[in-house]
Amino acid sequence: MPDSVPISGVVTTIAAKCRRCYSCVRSCPAKAIRVQSGQATVIEERCLGCGHCIRVCTQNAKQVETALPAVREMLAGEAPVVALLAPSYPAARDDLTAEALVAAVRALGFTRVQEVGFGAEMVAQAYARLLQRPPPHPLISSACPALVTYIRKYMPELVPCLAPLVSPMAALGRAVKQHYLPGARVVFIGPCIAKKAEIRDPQIAGAVDAALTFQELARLLEQEGVDPAALPPSPADGPLPHYGALLPVSGGLLKAAAIRADLTDDSVVVVEGPDRCLAALRDLRDGNFPARFLDALFCEGCIAGPAFCGSMTALARKGRVTAHVRGLPANPRALRRALREVAGVSLRAEYQPDPLVLPQPNETEIRGILARTNKLTVEQELNCGACGYPTCRDKALAVYQGLAEVDMCLPYLIEQLEINLERQTRGKEEIGKARE
């Protein structure tokens, strides 16, 4: 898709490539995919920007909103432009070291290149203070924008549990604009698609001006003729983080905040991946576990984000990130001094519920929709999941709400095909007898 083509929403569908496989429907934790006339389209107001539909679409029928035109315009302008590299940047590409990637970003014209890991150090301090005097309700980390959006839209009763803090990206963005380089434009670069929606949130209030994925960065380097291999390696600008650089791996936030958690401690829980996150949120809502702090990420850690380049596994990326952390200068005194310098930067965020209200059918209406695919009894509800919904009742609810179509049921279509074939065979036999 040309970079200059505007598209609505962070993720959209390329209709010509969609092949009715319903993989995106199955994978979407928010059920933000509507199927109409066989085409799967992303519903902007329901979408979390988590990118799971992009990961599972083998036809490449999903596209991500591009920030390349806006970033080119910033780099061509008079104001300095600062790049904020996500803590997973040492694993951004198979063929580049962390220092080579920093050098390539500098060559594009960025005035400064900083690690969001330092933003993680900033918010980690705030988390530690929150948990010293925890509120009466559990706390949920607010570092993952997809998770925050899910809670605001689909579990608004848990919004008071969200830690009233911005993400590390927003924290460092505020620090750049208020302390390090006032008047600068700020561009985040990372593996997360949800960041594109996060920077529009009023809570961020202009802390970050654009969000690029690692894949977009690769395209920009290619289009601008920047060859990272031909450049001398360059470290990121300070202040550098320490354990904050572990944010993209499991438990990284806890490590940065010096929050102890082990297998015998049920008060601090770390979960990753949409299924485990949603199960934990449901348990927390229903009072089924006593955690005082839930650290949750919608991906299997940020090292498994949807917009990496190359074919490295999440485990290999983790190795790159942890090796980078071991190579960072361990200077606690310098880190404390750097954190004191930005102590005046506000890290507060006040998240508000944004619930989605959809019509709810009664039992008679559900049974009527099920009957249209010959599911007249509970035993006939196969719950095979081929339509993209876990149960036949879930799919019937989606049909009622206009998200799905009745004939998305594969067993029903096979049954209809068999009936039609049988009719054809019987018709041929009758024609043959008539001829005789």
Tab-separated table of C-alpha atoms in Angstrom:
chain	number	residue	atom	x	y	z
A	1	MET	CA	0.000	0.000	0.000
A	2	PRO	CA	1.420	3.454	-0.832
A	3	ASP	CA	2.560	5.364	2.238
A	4	SER	CA	0.437	8.377	1.330
A	5	VAL	CA	-2.893	6.543	1.305
A	6	PRO	CA	-4.890	7.448	4.447
A	7	ILE	CA	-6.869	4.645	6.066
A	8	SER	CA	-9.372	4.769	8.886
A	9	GLY	CA	-8.524	2.938	12.083
A	10	VAL	CA	-5.203	1.443	13.141
A	11	VAL	CA	-5.921	-1.910	11.429
A	12	THR	CA	-8.068	-2.401	8.322
A	13	THR	CA	-8.840	-5.203	5.867
A	14	ILE	CA	-7.802	-5.373	2.222
A	15	ALA	CA	-11.054	-6.755	0.822
A	16	ALA	CA	-9.510	-8.211	-2.337
A	17	LYS	CA	-7.255	-10.488	-0.295
A	18	CYS	CA	-9.796	-11.744	2.277
A	19	ARG	CA	-10.612	-15.460	1.738
A	20	ARG	CA	-13.306	-16.322	4.323
A	21	CYS	CA	-10.982	-18.357	6.549
A	22	TYR	CA	-12.221	-16.546	9.716
A	23	SER	CA	-8.733	-16.778	11.284
A	24	CYS	CA	-8.931	-13.123	12.283
A	25	VAL	CA	-12.346	-13.669	13.872
A	26	ARG	CA	-10.955	-16.585	15.874
A	27	SER	CA	-7.868	-14.717	17.045
A	28	CYS	CA	-9.423	-11.353	17.924
A	29	PRO	CA	-9.765	-11.095	21.727
A	30	ALA	CA	-12.224	-8.204	21.370
A	31	LYS	CA	-14.317	-9.757	18.572
A	32	ALA	CA	-13.730	-6.567	16.622
A	33	ILE	CA	-14.128	-8.271	13.239
A	34	ARG	CA	-17.434	-7.982	11.392
A	35	VAL	CA	-18.221	-10.387	8.552
A	36	GLN	CA	-20.504	-9.021	5.837
A	37	SER	CA	-21.027	-10.635	2.443
A	38	GLY	CA	-18.176	-12.971	3.277
A	39	GLN	CA	-15.700	-10.120	3.922
A	40	ALA	CA	-14.053	-9.629	7.311
A	41	THR	CA	-13.771	-5.957	8.252
A	42	VAL	CA	-12.254	-4.420	11.383
A	43	ILE	CA	-14.662	-2.392	13.521
A	44	GLU	CA	-12.632	0.647	14.493
A	45	GLU	CA	-14.444	1.443	17.741
A	46	ARG	CA	-14.034	-2.161	18.983
A	47	CYS	CA	-10.418	-2.665	17.877
A	48	LEU	CA	-7.632	-2.812	20.491
A	49	GLY	CA	-4.786	-2.513	17.991
A	50	CYS	CA	-3.196	-5.642	19.468
A	51	GLY	CA	-2.300	-6.968	16.011
A	52	HIS	CA	-3.265	-10.605	16.586
A	53	CYS	CA	-5.370	-10.592	13.405
A	54	ILE	CA	-2.305	-9.491	11.416
A	55	ARG	CA	-0.228	-12.291	12.874
A	56	VAL	CA	-2.685	-15.049	11.890
A	57	CYS	CA	-3.756	-13.758	8.450
A	58	THR	CA	-1.898	-15.938	5.929
A	59	GLN	CA	-3.281	-13.910	3.017
A	60	ASN	CA	-1.808	-10.616	4.284
A	61	ALA	CA	-5.291	-9.141	4.107
A	62	LYS	CA	-4.780	-6.858	7.105
A	63	GLN	CA	-2.970	-3.546	6.846
A	64	VAL	CA	-1.674	-1.172	9.519
A	65	GLU	CA	-2.028	2.577	9.486
A	66	THR	CA	1.258	4.109	8.362
A	67	ALA	CA	3.044	7.008	10.061
A	68	LEU	CA	5.789	7.316	7.425
A	69	PRO	CA	4.464	10.484	5.706
A	70	ALA	CA	4.131	12.278	9.048
A	71	VAL	CA	7.626	11.210	10.148
A	72	ARG	CA	9.185	12.308	6.846
A	73	GLU	CA	7.520	15.689	7.259
A	74	MET	CA	8.919	16.034	10.791
A	75	LEU	CA	12.436	15.100	9.682
A	76	ALA	CA	12.235	17.661	6.876
A	77	GLY	CA	11.094	20.403	9.255
A	78	GLU	CA	13.101	22.830	11.353
A	79	ALA	CA	12.244	21.422	14.796
A	80	PRO	CA	14.556	18.751	16.218
A	81	VAL	CA	13.129	15.224	16.138
A	82	VAL	CA	13.815	12.674	18.875
A	83	ALA	CA	13.468	8.908	18.366
A	84	LEU	CA	12.315	6.796	21.298
A	85	LEU	CA	13.346	3.168	20.790
A	86	ALA	CA	11.184	0.531	22.473
A	87	PRO	CA	13.134	-1.602	24.979
A	88	SER	CA	12.882	-4.528	22.546
A	89	TYR	CA	14.944	-2.679	19.911
A	90	PRO	CA	18.061	-4.895	20.330
A	91	ALA	CA	15.918	-7.625	18.724
A	92	ALA	CA	14.260	-5.423	16.108
A	93	ARG	CA	16.091	-7.118	13.249
A	94	ASP	CA	17.988	-10.383	12.862
A	95	ASP	CA	20.815	-8.710	10.929
A	96	LEU	CA	21.486	-5.702	13.168
A	97	THR	CA	22.954	-5.162	16.606
A	98	ALA	CA	21.436	-2.599	18.932
A	99	GLU	CA	24.250	-0.125	18.182
A	100	ALA	CA	23.863	-0.608	14.415
A	101	LEU	CA	20.137	0.121	14.634
A	102	VAL	CA	20.799	3.298	16.647
A	103	ALA	CA	23.338	4.439	14.033
A	104	ALA	CA	20.819	3.826	11.240
A	105	VAL	CA	18.138	5.833	13.040
A	106	ARG	CA	20.569	8.712	13.555
A	107	ALA	CA	21.417	8.646	9.846
A	108	LEU	CA	17.768	9.334	9.036
A	109	GLY	CA	18.144	12.754	10.670
A	110	PHE	CA	16.939	12.228	14.234
A	111	THR	CA	18.568	14.680	16.638
A	112	ARG	CA	18.552	12.290	19.585
A	113	VAL	CA	17.941	8.550	19.917
A	114	GLN	CA	16.814	7.470	23.394
A	115	GLU	CA	15.805	4.203	24.999
A	116	VAL	CA	12.247	3.898	26.311
A	117	GLY	CA	13.814	1.662	28.946
A	118	PHE	CA	14.581	4.881	30.842
A	119	GLY	CA	10.879	5.724	30.700
A	120	ALA	CA	10.325	2.303	32.261
A	121	GLU	CA	12.714	3.291	35.070
A	122	MET	CA	10.608	6.417	35.632
A	123	VAL	CA	7.286	4.569	35.913
A	124	ALA	CA	8.860	1.676	37.843
A	125	GLN	CA	9.641	4.084	40.680
A	126	ALA	CA	6.015	5.217	40.665
A	127	TYR	CA	4.769	1.603	40.765
A	128	ALA	CA	7.026	0.891	43.716
A	129	ARG	CA	5.574	3.877	45.581
A	130	LEU	CA	1.997	2.806	44.747
A	131	LEU	CA	2.585	-0.675	46.135
A	132	GLN	CA	4.156	0.618	49.333
A	133	ARG	CA	0.708	1.939	50.258
A	134	PRO	CA	-1.583	-0.134	48.032
A	135	PRO	CA	-5.231	0.907	47.622
A	136	PRO	CA	-7.999	-1.369	48.955
A	137	HIS	CA	-8.596	-2.789	45.458
A	138	PRO	CA	-6.077	-4.680	43.279
A	139	LEU	CA	-3.799	-2.727	40.913
A	140	ILE	CA	-3.415	-3.579	37.227
A	141	SER	CA	-0.366	-2.347	35.326
A	142	SER	CA	-1.166	0.228	32.645
A	143	ALA	CA	1.968	-0.140	30.510
A	144	CYS	CA	0.214	-2.141	27.751
A	145	PRO	CA	-2.125	0.061	25.664
A	146	ALA	CA	-4.072	-2.905	24.255
A	147	LEU	CA	-4.818	-4.123	27.776
A	148	VAL	CA	-5.877	-0.651	28.935
A	149	THR	CA	-8.209	-0.283	25.941
A	150	TYR	CA	-9.735	-3.717	26.566
A	151	ILE	CA	-10.502	-2.876	30.196
A	152	ARG	CA	-11.967	0.517	29.325
A	153	LYS	CA	-14.220	-0.926	26.620
A	154	TYR	CA	-15.072	-4.447	27.762
A	155	MET	CA	-14.538	-4.538	31.534
A	156	PRO	CA	-15.195	-0.937	32.607
A	157	GLU	CA	-15.840	-2.098	36.172
A	158	LEU	CA	-12.070	-2.744	36.422
A	159	VAL	CA	-11.038	0.765	35.314
A	160	PRO	CA	-10.572	1.915	38.951
A	161	CYS	CA	-7.989	-0.884	39.288
A	162	LEU	CA	-5.780	0.463	36.498
A	163	ALA	CA	-2.614	2.021	37.860
A	164	PRO	CA	-3.046	5.799	37.345
A	165	LEU	CA	0.229	6.023	35.440
A	166	VAL	CA	1.159	6.585	31.800
A	167	SER	CA	3.154	4.038	29.825
A	168	PRO	CA	6.979	4.198	29.716
A	169	MET	CA	6.747	5.579	26.156
A	170	ALA	CA	4.566	8.483	27.284
A	171	ALA	CA	6.715	9.071	30.379
A	172	LEU	CA	9.886	9.490	28.313
A	173	GLY	CA	8.031	11.531	25.696
A	174	ARG	CA	6.973	13.981	28.398
A	175	ALA	CA	10.511	14.076	29.767
A	176	VAL	CA	11.932	14.906	26.324
A	177	LYS	CA	9.459	17.728	25.723
A	178	GLN	CA	9.637	19.185	29.217
A	179	HIS	CA	13.279	18.606	30.175
A	180	TYR	CA	15.705	17.246	27.578
A	181	LEU	CA	14.732	19.065	24.384
A	182	PRO	CA	11.715	21.404	24.680
A	183	GLY	CA	10.175	22.157	21.305
A	184	ALA	CA	11.238	18.823	19.829
A	185	ARG	CA	8.998	16.420	17.946
A	186	VAL	CA	8.974	12.865	19.331
A	187	VAL	CA	8.662	9.608	17.380
A	188	PHE	CA	8.261	6.226	19.058
A	189	ILE	CA	9.705	3.181	17.240
A	190	GLY	CA	8.790	-0.332	18.353
A	191	PRO	CA	6.975	-3.621	17.656
A	192	CYS	CA	3.587	-2.501	18.987
A	193	ILE	CA	0.665	-1.479	16.764
A	194	ALA	CA	-1.480	-0.381	19.716
A	195	LYS	CA	0.952	2.495	20.297
A	196	LYS	CA	-0.493	4.156	17.196
A	197	ALA	CA	-3.838	4.401	18.968
A	198	GLU	CA	-2.278	5.230	22.347
A	199	ILE	CA	-0.634	8.439	21.131
A	200	ARG	CA	-4.096	9.774	20.184
A	201	ASP	CA	-5.405	9.251	23.708
A	202	PRO	CA	-6.075	12.546	25.518
A	203	GLN	CA	-4.156	11.115	28.488
A	204	ILE	CA	-0.931	11.334	26.481
A	205	ALA	CA	-1.556	15.025	25.701
A	206	GLY	CA	0.981	15.366	22.882
A	207	ALA	CA	3.853	13.557	24.588
A	208	VAL	CA	4.531	11.563	21.406
A	209	ASP	CA	3.840	12.857	17.907
A	210	ALA	CA	4.064	9.648	15.844
A	211	ALA	CA	4.499	5.912	16.307
A	212	LEU	CA	6.464	3.796	13.837
A	213	THR	CA	6.713	0.024	13.868
A	214	PHE	CA	10.027	-1.736	13.317
A	215	GLN	CA	8.667	-2.812	9.934
A	216	GLU	CA	7.946	0.806	8.979
A	217	LEU	CA	11.452	1.761	10.119
A	218	ALA	CA	12.909	-0.899	7.796
A	219	ARG	CA	10.914	0.557	4.881
A	220	LEU	CA	12.030	4.087	5.727
A	221	LEU	CA	15.710	3.047	5.848
A	222	GLU	CA	15.369	1.331	2.483
A	223	GLN	CA	13.541	4.252	0.871
A	224	GLU	CA	16.084	6.766	2.185
A	225	GLY	CA	19.020	4.637	1.051
A	226	VAL	CA	20.457	4.154	4.540
A	227	ASP	CA	22.643	1.031	4.792
A	228	PRO	CA	23.102	0.208	8.495
A	229	ALA	CA	25.987	-2.156	7.711
A	230	ALA	CA	27.985	0.740	6.252
A	231	LEU	CA	27.669	2.890	9.385
A	232	PRO	CA	29.863	2.840	12.495
A	233	PRO	CA	27.929	1.501	15.521
A	234	SER	CA	26.512	4.126	17.838
A	235	PRO	CA	25.101	3.843	21.379
A	236	ALA	CA	21.814	5.470	22.331
A	237	ASP	CA	21.802	8.887	23.972
A	238	GLY	CA	21.574	9.005	27.728
A	239	PRO	CA	20.252	8.668	30.222
A	240	LEU	CA	20.498	4.924	29.780
A	241	PRO	CA	18.311	2.507	31.738
A	242	HIS	CA	19.299	-0.546	33.703
A	243	TYR	CA	16.602	-3.032	34.617
A	244	GLY	CA	14.021	-0.836	32.879
A	245	ALA	CA	15.393	-2.256	29.628
A	246	LEU	CA	13.890	-5.608	30.684
A	247	LEU	CA	10.351	-4.271	30.270
A	248	PRO	CA	9.595	-6.385	27.141
A	249	VAL	CA	10.260	-9.709	28.884
A	250	SER	CA	8.111	-11.444	31.464
A	251	GLY	CA	8.341	-9.768	34.856
A	252	GLY	CA	10.538	-6.937	33.555
A	253	LEU	CA	8.436	-4.236	35.179
A	254	LEU	CA	8.644	-6.016	38.532
A	255	LYS	CA	12.424	-6.262	38.228
A	256	ALA	CA	12.742	-2.557	37.433
A	257	ALA	CA	10.479	-1.642	40.353
A	258	ALA	CA	12.278	-4.067	42.695
A	259	ILE	CA	8.958	-5.804	43.410
A	260	ARG	CA	9.558	-9.332	44.631
A	261	ALA	CA	7.379	-12.110	43.297
A	262	ASP	CA	7.836	-15.858	43.435
A	263	LEU	CA	5.748	-18.996	43.015
A	264	THR	CA	4.557	-18.846	46.612
A	265	ASP	CA	3.495	-15.191	46.415
A	266	ASP	CA	-0.082	-14.926	45.154
A	267	SER	CA	-0.253	-11.174	45.731
A	268	VAL	CA	1.799	-10.322	42.632
A	269	VAL	CA	0.820	-12.029	39.365
A	270	VAL	CA	2.394	-11.762	35.904
A	271	VAL	CA	0.352	-12.892	32.884
A	272	GLU	CA	0.983	-12.633	29.142
A	273	GLY	CA	-1.021	-13.407	26.034
A	274	PRO	CA	-4.687	-12.577	25.356
A	275	ASP	CA	-6.192	-15.809	26.702
A	276	ARG	CA	-4.343	-15.672	30.019
A	277	CYS	CA	-4.874	-11.918	30.336
A	278	LEU	CA	-8.631	-12.183	29.843
A	279	ALA	CA	-8.881	-15.165	32.199
A	280	ALA	CA	-6.975	-13.218	34.866
A	281	LEU	CA	-9.169	-10.141	34.387
A	282	ARG	CA	-12.332	-12.231	34.715
A	283	ASP	CA	-10.998	-13.851	37.890
A	284	LEU	CA	-10.015	-10.471	39.272
A	285	ARG	CA	-13.448	-9.043	38.471
A	286	ASP	CA	-15.180	-12.007	40.087
A	287	GLY	CA	-12.955	-11.948	43.173
A	288	ASN	CA	-11.474	-15.376	42.481
A	289	PHE	CA	-7.851	-14.577	43.328
A	290	PRO	CA	-6.299	-12.272	45.914
A	291	ALA	CA	-3.666	-10.460	43.840
A	292	ARG	CA	-2.811	-6.937	44.920
A	293	PHE	CA	-0.895	-6.335	41.676
A	294	LEU	CA	-1.497	-7.797	38.220
A	295	ASP	CA	1.219	-7.158	35.633
A	296	ALA	CA	-0.369	-8.053	32.284
A	297	LEU	CA	0.713	-7.804	28.640
A	298	PHE	CA	-1.563	-8.681	25.731
A	299	CYS	CA	1.333	-10.148	23.727
A	300	GLU	CA	3.586	-12.904	25.044
A	301	GLY	CA	5.799	-10.106	26.252
A	302	CYS	CA	6.690	-7.161	24.014
A	303	ILE	CA	9.373	-9.401	22.479
A	304	ALA	CA	6.445	-11.166	20.754
A	305	GLY	CA	4.905	-7.978	19.365
A	306	PRO	CA	3.266	-8.163	15.923
A	307	ALA	CA	5.541	-5.743	14.007
A	308	PHE	CA	9.061	-7.162	14.275
A	309	CYS	CA	11.243	-7.743	11.225
A	310	GLY	CA	12.871	-11.065	10.431
A	311	SER	CA	12.121	-14.542	11.714
A	312	MET	CA	13.660	-14.648	15.194
A	313	THR	CA	11.650	-16.525	17.791
A	314	ALA	CA	10.474	-14.788	20.950
A	315	LEU	CA	13.055	-16.795	22.895
A	316	ALA	CA	15.863	-15.579	20.624
A	317	ARG	CA	14.625	-12.004	20.973
A	318	LYS	CA	14.621	-12.392	24.745
A	319	GLY	CA	18.265	-13.460	24.535
A	320	ARG	CA	19.104	-10.324	22.547
A	321	VAL	CA	17.318	-8.075	25.056
A	322	THR	CA	18.853	-9.648	28.168
A	323	ALA	CA	22.333	-9.567	26.577
A	324	HIS	CA	21.835	-5.857	25.909
A	325	VAL	CA	20.835	-5.281	29.537
A	326	ARG	CA	23.958	-7.101	30.755
A	327	GLY	CA	26.039	-4.831	28.512
A	328	LEU	CA	24.560	-1.606	29.884
A	329	PRO	CA	26.806	0.259	32.332
A	330	ALA	CA	25.703	-0.550	35.864
A	331	ASN	CA	25.880	2.869	37.508
A	332	PRO	CA	23.116	3.111	40.125
A	333	ARG	CA	24.287	6.533	41.262
A	334	ALA	CA	24.075	8.007	37.730
A	335	LEU	CA	20.658	6.416	37.219
A	336	ARG	CA	19.333	7.857	40.473
A	337	ARG	CA	20.685	11.275	39.513
A	338	ALA	CA	19.013	11.069	36.083
A	339	LEU	CA	15.711	10.084	37.677
A	340	ARG	CA	15.921	13.013	40.100
A	341	GLU	CA	16.385	15.367	37.146
A	342	VAL	CA	13.025	14.346	35.668
A	343	ALA	CA	11.205	14.021	38.995
A	344	GLY	CA	9.048	17.019	38.082
A	345	VAL	CA	7.603	15.281	35.005
A	346	SER	CA	4.050	14.132	35.714
A	347	LEU	CA	3.430	10.424	35.203
A	348	ARG	CA	-0.245	10.597	36.124
A	349	ALA	CA	-3.076	9.304	33.984
A	350	GLU	CA	-6.744	9.148	34.881
A	351	TYR	CA	-8.346	6.388	32.850
A	352	GLN	CA	-12.067	6.638	32.193
A	353	PRO	CA	-14.514	3.866	31.210
A	354	ASP	CA	-15.472	3.823	27.542
A	355	PRO	CA	-17.939	0.913	27.477
A	356	LEU	CA	-19.352	-0.513	24.281
A	357	VAL	CA	-23.064	-1.201	24.582
A	358	LEU	CA	-24.450	-3.786	22.175
A	359	PRO	CA	-28.002	-5.165	21.930
A	360	GLN	CA	-28.584	-8.384	23.853
A	361	PRO	CA	-31.031	-11.011	22.552
A	362	ASN	CA	-33.374	-13.052	24.698
A	363	GLU	CA	-33.372	-16.842	24.722
A	364	THR	CA	-36.135	-17.085	22.116
A	365	GLU	CA	-34.153	-14.934	19.679
A	366	ILE	CA	-30.982	-16.960	20.250
A	367	ARG	CA	-32.871	-20.236	19.642
A	368	GLY	CA	-34.377	-18.733	16.474
A	369	ILE	CA	-30.933	-17.871	15.073
A	370	LEU	CA	-29.592	-21.323	15.979
A	371	ALA	CA	-32.569	-22.940	14.248
A	372	ARG	CA	-31.588	-21.245	10.969
A	373	THR	CA	-28.588	-23.567	10.855
A	374	ASN	CA	-30.580	-26.623	12.002
A	375	LYS	CA	-29.469	-26.437	15.648
A	376	LEU	CA	-32.774	-27.226	17.259
A	377	THR	CA	-31.391	-28.868	20.404
A	378	VAL	CA	-28.370	-28.365	22.643
A	379	GLU	CA	-26.945	-31.662	21.338
A	380	GLN	CA	-26.864	-30.212	17.824
A	381	GLU	CA	-24.661	-27.319	18.931
A	382	LEU	CA	-21.242	-28.698	17.913
A	383	ASN	CA	-19.170	-25.750	19.215
A	384	CYS	CA	-16.481	-26.617	16.653
A	385	GLY	CA	-15.163	-23.044	16.383
A	386	ALA	CA	-14.803	-23.135	12.573
A	387	CYS	CA	-16.824	-19.910	12.290
A	388	GLY	CA	-14.341	-18.087	14.517
A	389	TYR	CA	-16.512	-18.132	17.651
A	390	PRO	CA	-15.909	-20.585	20.514
A	391	THR	CA	-19.522	-21.771	20.756
A	392	CYS	CA	-22.624	-21.841	18.581
A	393	ARG	CA	-24.378	-19.552	21.051
A	394	ASP	CA	-21.540	-17.024	20.839
A	395	LYS	CA	-21.874	-17.044	17.070
A	396	ALA	CA	-25.659	-16.648	17.320
A	397	LEU	CA	-25.114	-13.632	19.592
A	398	ALA	CA	-22.695	-12.186	17.014
A	399	VAL	CA	-25.316	-12.690	14.282
A	400	TYR	CA	-27.878	-10.829	16.405
A	401	GLN	CA	-25.410	-7.973	16.954
A	402	GLY	CA	-24.577	-7.732	13.250
A	403	LEU	CA	-21.006	-9.013	13.618
A	404	ALA	CA	-21.442	-12.375	11.892
A	405	GLU	CA	-23.517	-14.040	9.188
A	406	VAL	CA	-25.740	-17.075	9.624
A	407	ASP	CA	-24.045	-19.103	6.888
A	408	MET	CA	-20.599	-18.874	8.509
A	409	CYS	CA	-21.359	-22.295	10.050
A	410	LEU	CA	-19.132	-24.887	8.320
A	411	PRO	CA	-21.029	-28.038	9.480
A	412	TYR	CA	-24.271	-26.455	8.251
A	413	LEU	CA	-22.740	-25.624	4.867
A	414	ILE	CA	-21.404	-29.182	4.522
A	415	GLU	CA	-24.821	-30.530	5.446
A	416	GLN	CA	-26.473	-28.305	2.832
A	417	LEU	CA	-23.919	-29.384	0.241
A	418	GLU	CA	-24.644	-33.042	0.962
A	419	ILE	CA	-28.390	-32.414	0.660
A	420	ASN	CA	-27.905	-30.643	-2.667
A	421	LEU	CA	-25.679	-33.440	-3.984
A	422	GLU	CA	-28.252	-35.995	-2.938
A	423	ARG	CA	-30.945	-34.010	-4.717
A	424	GLN	CA	-28.805	-33.814	-7.837
A	425	THR	CA	-28.174	-37.556	-7.777
A	426	ARG	CA	-31.861	-38.299	-7.257
A	427	GLY	CA	-32.754	-35.907	-10.086
A	428	LYS	CA	-30.367	-37.632	-12.473
A	429	GLU	CA	-31.822	-41.008	-11.559
A	430	GLU	CA	-35.359	-39.737	-12.169
A	431	ILE	CA	-34.323	-38.285	-15.530
A	432	GLY	CA	-32.730	-41.587	-16.474
A	433	LYS	CA	-35.881	-43.512	-15.567
A	434	ALA	CA	-38.018	-41.052	-17.541
A	435	ARG	CA	-35.832	-41.601	-20.607
A	436	GLU	CA	-36.181	-45.344	-20.281
